[in-house]
Tab-separated table of C-alpha atoms in Angstrom:
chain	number	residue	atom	x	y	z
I	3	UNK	CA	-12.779	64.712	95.082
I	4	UNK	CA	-11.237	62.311	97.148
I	5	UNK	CA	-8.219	61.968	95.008
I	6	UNK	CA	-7.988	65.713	94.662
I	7	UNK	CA	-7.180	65.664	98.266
I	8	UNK	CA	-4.870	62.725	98.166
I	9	UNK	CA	-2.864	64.389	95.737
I	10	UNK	CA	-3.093	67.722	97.450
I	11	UNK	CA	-2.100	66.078	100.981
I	12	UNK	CA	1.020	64.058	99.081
I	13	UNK	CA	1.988	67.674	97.404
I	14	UNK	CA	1.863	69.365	101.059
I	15	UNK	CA	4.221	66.442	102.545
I	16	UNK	CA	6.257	66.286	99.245
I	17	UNK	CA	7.404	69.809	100.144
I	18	UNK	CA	7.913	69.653	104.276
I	19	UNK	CA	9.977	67.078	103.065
I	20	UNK	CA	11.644	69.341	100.301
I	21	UNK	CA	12.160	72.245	102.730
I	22	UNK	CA	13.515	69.728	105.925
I	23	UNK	CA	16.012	67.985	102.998
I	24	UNK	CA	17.169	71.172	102.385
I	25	UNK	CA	17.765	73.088	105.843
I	26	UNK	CA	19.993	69.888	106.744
I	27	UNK	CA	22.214	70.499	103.424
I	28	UNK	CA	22.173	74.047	104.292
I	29	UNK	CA	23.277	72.733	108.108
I	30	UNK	CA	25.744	70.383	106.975
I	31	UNK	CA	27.532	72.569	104.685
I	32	UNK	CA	27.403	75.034	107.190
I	33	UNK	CA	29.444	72.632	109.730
I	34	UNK	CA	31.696	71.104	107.034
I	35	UNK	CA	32.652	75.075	106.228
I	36	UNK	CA	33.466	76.026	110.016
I	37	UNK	CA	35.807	72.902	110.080
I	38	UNK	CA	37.418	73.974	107.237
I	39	UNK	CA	41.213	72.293	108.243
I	40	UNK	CA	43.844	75.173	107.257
I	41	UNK	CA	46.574	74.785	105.890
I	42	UNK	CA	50.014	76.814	104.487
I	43	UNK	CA	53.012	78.798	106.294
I	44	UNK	CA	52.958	81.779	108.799
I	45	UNK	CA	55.759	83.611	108.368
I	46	UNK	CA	57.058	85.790	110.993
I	47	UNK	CA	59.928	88.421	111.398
I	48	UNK	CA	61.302	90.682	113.817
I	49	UNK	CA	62.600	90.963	117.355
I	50	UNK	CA	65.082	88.276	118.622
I	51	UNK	CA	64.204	89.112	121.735
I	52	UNK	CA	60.680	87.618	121.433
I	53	UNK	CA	62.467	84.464	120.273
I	54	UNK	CA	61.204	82.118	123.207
I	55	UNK	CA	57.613	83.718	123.119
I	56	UNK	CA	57.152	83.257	119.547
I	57	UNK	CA	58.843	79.857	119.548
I	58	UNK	CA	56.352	78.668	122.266
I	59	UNK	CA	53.418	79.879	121.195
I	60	UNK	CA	54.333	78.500	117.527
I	61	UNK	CA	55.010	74.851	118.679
I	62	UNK	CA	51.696	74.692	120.456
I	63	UNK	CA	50.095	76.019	117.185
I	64	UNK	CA	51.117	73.953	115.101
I	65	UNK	CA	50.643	70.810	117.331
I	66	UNK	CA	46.956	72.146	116.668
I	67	UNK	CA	47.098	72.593	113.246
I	68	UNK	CA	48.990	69.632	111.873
I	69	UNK	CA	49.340	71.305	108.398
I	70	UNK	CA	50.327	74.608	109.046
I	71	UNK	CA	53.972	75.600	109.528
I	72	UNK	CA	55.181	78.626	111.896
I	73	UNK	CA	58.515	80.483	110.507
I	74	UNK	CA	60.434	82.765	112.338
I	75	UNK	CA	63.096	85.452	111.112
I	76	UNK	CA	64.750	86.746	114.154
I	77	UNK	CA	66.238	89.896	112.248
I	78	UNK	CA	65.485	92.972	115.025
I	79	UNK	CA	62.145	94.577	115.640
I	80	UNK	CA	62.683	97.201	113.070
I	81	UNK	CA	63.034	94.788	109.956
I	82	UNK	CA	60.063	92.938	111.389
I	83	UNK	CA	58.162	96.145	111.258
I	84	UNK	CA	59.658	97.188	107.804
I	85	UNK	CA	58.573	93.390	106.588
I	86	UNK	CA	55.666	93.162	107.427
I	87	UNK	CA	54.755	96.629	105.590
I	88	UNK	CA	56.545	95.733	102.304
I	89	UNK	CA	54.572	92.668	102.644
I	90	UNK	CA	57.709	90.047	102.854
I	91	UNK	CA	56.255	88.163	105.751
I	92	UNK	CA	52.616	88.123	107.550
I	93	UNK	CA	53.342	88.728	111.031
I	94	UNK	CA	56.010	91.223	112.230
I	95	UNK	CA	57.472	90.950	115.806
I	96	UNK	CA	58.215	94.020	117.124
I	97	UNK	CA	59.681	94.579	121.561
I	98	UNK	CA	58.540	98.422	121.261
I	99	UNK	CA	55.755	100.677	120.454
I	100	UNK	CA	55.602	101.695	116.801
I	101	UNK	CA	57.105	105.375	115.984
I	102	UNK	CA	55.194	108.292	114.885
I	103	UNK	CA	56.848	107.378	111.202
I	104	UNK	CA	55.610	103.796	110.984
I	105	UNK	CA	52.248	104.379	109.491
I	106	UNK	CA	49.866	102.124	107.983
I	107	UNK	CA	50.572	99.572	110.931
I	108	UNK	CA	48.810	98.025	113.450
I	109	UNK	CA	50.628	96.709	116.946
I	110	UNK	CA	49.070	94.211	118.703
I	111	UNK	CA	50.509	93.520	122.559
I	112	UNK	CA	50.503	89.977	123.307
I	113	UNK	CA	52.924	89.918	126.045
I	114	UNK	CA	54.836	92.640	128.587
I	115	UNK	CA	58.700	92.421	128.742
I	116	UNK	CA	61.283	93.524	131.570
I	117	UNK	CA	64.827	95.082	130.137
I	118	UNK	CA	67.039	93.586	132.540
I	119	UNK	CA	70.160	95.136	133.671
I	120	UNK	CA	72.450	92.831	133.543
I	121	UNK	CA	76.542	92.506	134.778
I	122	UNK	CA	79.125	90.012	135.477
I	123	UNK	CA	78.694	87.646	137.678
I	124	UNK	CA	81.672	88.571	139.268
I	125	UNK	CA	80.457	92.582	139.481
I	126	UNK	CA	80.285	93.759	142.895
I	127	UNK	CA	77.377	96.117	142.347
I	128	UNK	CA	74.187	95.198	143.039
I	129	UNK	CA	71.868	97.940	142.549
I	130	UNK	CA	71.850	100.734	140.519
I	131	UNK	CA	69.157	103.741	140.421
I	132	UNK	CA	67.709	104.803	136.810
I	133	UNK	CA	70.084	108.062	136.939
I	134	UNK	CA	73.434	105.968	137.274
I	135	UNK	CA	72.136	103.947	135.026
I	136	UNK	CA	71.283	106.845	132.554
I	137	UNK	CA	75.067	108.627	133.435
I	138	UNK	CA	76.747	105.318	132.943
I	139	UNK	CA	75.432	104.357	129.392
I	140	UNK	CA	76.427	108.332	128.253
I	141	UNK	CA	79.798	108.104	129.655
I	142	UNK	CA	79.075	110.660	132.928
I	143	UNK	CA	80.299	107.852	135.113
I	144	UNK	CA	83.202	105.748	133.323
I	145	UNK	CA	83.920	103.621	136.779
I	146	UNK	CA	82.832	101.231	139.127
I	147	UNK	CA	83.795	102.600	142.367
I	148	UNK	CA	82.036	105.513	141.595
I	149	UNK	CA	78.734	103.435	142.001
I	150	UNK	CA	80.350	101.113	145.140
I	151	UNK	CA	82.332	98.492	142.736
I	152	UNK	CA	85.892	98.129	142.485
I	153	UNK	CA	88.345	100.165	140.887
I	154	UNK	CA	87.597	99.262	136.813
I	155	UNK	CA	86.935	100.694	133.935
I	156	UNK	CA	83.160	100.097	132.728
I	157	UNK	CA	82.771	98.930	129.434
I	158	UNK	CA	79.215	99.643	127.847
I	159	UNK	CA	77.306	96.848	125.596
I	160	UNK	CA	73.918	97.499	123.959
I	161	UNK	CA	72.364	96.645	120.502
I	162	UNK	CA	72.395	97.870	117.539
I	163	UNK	CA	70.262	100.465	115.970
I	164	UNK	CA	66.981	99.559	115.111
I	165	UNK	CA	66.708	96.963	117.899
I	166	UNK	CA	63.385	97.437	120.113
I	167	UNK	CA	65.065	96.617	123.472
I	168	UNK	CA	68.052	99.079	122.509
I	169	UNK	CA	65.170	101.584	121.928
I	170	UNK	CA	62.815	100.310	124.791
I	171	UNK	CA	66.259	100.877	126.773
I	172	UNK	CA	66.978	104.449	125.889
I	173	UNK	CA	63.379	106.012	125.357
I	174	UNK	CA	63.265	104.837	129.440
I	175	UNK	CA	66.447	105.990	130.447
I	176	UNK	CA	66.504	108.902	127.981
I	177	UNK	CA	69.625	107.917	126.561
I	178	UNK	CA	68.494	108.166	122.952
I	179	UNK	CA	70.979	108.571	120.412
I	180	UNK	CA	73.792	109.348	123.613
I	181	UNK	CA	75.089	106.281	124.424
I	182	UNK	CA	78.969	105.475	124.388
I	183	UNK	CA	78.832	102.326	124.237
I	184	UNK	CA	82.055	99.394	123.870
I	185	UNK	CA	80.095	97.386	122.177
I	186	UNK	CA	76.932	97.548	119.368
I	187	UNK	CA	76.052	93.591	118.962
I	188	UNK	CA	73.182	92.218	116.623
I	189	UNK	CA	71.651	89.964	119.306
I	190	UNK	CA	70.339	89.542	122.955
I	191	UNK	CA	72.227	86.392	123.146
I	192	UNK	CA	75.474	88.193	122.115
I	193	UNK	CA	74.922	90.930	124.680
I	194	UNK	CA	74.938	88.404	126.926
I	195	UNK	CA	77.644	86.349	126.123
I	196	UNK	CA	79.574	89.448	125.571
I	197	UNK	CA	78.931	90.548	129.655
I	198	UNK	CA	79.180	87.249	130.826
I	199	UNK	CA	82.984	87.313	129.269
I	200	UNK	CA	83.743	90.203	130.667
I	201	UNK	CA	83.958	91.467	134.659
I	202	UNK	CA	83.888	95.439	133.978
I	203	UNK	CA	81.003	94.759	131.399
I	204	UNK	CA	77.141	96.376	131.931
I	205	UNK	CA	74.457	95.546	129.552
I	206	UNK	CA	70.779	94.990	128.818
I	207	UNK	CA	68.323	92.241	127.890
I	208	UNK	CA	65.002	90.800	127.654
I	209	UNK	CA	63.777	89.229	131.322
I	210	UNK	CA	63.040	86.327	129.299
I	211	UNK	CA	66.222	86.218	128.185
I	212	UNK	CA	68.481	86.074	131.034
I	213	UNK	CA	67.111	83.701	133.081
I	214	UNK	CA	69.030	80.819	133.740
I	215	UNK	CA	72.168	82.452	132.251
I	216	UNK	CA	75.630	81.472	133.468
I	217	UNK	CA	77.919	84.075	133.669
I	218	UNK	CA	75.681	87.650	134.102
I	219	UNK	CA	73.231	88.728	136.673
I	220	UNK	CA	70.893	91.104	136.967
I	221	UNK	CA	70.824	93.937	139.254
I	222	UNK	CA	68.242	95.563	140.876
I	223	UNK	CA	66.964	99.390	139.888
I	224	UNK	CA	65.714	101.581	142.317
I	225	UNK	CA	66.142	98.820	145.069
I	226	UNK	CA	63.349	96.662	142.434
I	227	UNK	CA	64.057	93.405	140.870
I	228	UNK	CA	63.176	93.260	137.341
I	229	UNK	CA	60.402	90.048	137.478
I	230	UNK	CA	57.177	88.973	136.326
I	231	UNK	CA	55.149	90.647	139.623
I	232	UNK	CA	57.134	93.827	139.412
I	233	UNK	CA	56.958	94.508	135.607
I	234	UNK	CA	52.812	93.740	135.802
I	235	UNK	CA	52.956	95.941	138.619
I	236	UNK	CA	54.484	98.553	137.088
I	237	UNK	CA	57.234	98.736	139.974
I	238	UNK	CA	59.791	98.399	137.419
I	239	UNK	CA	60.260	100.832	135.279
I	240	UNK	CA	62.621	99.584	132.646
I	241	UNK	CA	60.095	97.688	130.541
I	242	UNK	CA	58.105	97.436	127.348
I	243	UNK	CA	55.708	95.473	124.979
I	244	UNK	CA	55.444	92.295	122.793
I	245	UNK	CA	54.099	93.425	120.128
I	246	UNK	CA	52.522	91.499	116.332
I	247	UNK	CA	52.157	94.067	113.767
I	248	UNK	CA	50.103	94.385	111.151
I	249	UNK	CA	49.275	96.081	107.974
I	250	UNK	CA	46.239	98.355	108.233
I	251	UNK	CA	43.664	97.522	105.501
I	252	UNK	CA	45.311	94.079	104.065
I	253	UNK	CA	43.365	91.008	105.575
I	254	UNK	CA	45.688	88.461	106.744
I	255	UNK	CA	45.551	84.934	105.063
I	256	UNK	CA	43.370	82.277	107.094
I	257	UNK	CA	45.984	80.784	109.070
I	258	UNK	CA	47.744	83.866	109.874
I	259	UNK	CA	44.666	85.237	111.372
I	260	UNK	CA	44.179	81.958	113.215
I	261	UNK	CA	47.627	82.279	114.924
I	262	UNK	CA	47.575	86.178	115.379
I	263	UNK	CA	44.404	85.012	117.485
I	264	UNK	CA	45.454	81.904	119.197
I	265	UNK	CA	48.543	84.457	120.367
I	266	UNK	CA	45.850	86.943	121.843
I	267	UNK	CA	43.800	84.157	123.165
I	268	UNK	CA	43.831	83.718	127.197
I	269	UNK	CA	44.657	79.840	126.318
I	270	UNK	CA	47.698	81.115	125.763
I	271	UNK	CA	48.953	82.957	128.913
I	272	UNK	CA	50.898	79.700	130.378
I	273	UNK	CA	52.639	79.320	127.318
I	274	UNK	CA	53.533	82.895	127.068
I	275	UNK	CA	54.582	82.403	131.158
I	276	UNK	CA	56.437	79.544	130.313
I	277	UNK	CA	58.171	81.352	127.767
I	278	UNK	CA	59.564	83.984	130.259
I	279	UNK	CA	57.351	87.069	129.779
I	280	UNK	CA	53.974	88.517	131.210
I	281	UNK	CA	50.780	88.162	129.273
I	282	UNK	CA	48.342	90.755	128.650
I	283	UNK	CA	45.326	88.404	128.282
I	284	UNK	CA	44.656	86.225	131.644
């Protein structure tokens, strides 16, 4: 009887042990899957004017994720948008709200952007309301001293179709598809250059773009300076999103998930700061 027992007792403890061996497996698989390490490219395409965000925010990624890489494709939010739905890149960048047209997406708002108005340095106007601003860009008013400037012709640059801040721009200023402009240019960075080259010149770009520029500067609308405070505010009127789009109904690889949430993360606000626009996520 009494090695009955023994052998009954050493059974019982034979499988606590069993059971104990096998939670910690369960455990250590468990942590060994959660620090998975990823790996692989993130390719994203789309608005140049979200160059500086994207480049920020990509940097600090990947300083976090030694073995993933961070592309960008600054091609203009609407090739972004059509990318990322013919399935050419993960992430598409896009400085405007989707259109009615653009199904099967998904916009994401990681950051808030003034359009700055922006004119020579040399321009003697300083302030213009939304209306002038509206009759200048459709060719009502054609000169500066009808607005308080000198006596010069104004010459018109903006961006090319497609662009998000040439469409943030005119769905704000209802200017859509009535613009006479000088100039169409593929970039903010040519707008710029292009105004900064030229005293009669008027143009628009991202906030984040234009500061520390040589050359332009930005003029108030309304009697409000286009900045961080007055675009979170609202105050400002001439402003839109940074947005990452998405495909509806296709999961995103690992990493690109990872990043699409490190972007949305409140970790990230400084960067996005830093970077010259206004997070959403504080």
């Amino acid at each position: 009887m009494k090695t009955k027992s023994v052998l009954k007792n050493a059974s019982i403890i034979f499988v606590a042990f069993a059971l104990l061996f096998g939670l910690y497996a369960c455990g250590s698989n468990s942590s060994s899957s959660s620090e998975e390490k990823l790996s692989g490219t993130v390719s994203t395409n789309g608005s140049t004017s979200m160059e500086k965000v994207i480049g920020v925010l990509g940097e600090a990624y990947m300083q976090e994720n030694s073995d993933v890489k961070v592309t960008y494709d600054a091609t203009g939010s609407g090739t972004g948008i059509e990318s990322v739905k013919n399935g050419s890149c993960d992430l598409g960048l896009s400085s405007r709200a989707l259109k009615d047209t653009e199904t099967g997406l998904k916009a994401t708002t990681v950051a808030l952007d003034g359009i700055a108005i922006i004119v020579n340095e040399n321009c003697g106007v300083d302030n213009l309301t939304l209306e002038q601003i509206t009759q200048i860009f459709t060719g009502e008013i054609t000169n500066w001293s009808e607005v308080g400037g000198e006596n010069l012709e104004i010459s018109c640059i903006g961006r090319e179709s497609g662009s998000g801040t040439r469409d943030g721009f005119e769905s704000i200023t209802k200017t859509s598809d009535k613009c006479k402009l000088s100039q169409e240019l593929t970039s903010t960075g040519a707008v710029i250059t292009a105004v900064s080259s030229s005293k009669n010149a008027i143009g628009y770009a991202s906030l984040s773009s234009v500061e520390g520029q040589s050359g332009i500067k930005t003029v108030t609308v309304d009697g409000v300076t286009c900045s961080e405070s007055t675009v979170k505010d609202g105050s400002y009127k001439i402003q839109r999103p940074f947005n990452v789009v998405t495909k509806e109904g296709t999961e995103l690889s690992k990493q690109a998930q990872s990043f699409l949430d490190f972007m949305t993360s409140s970790s990230s606000a400084d960067l996005i700061k830093k970077a010259g626009a206004i997070p959403v996520n504080e």
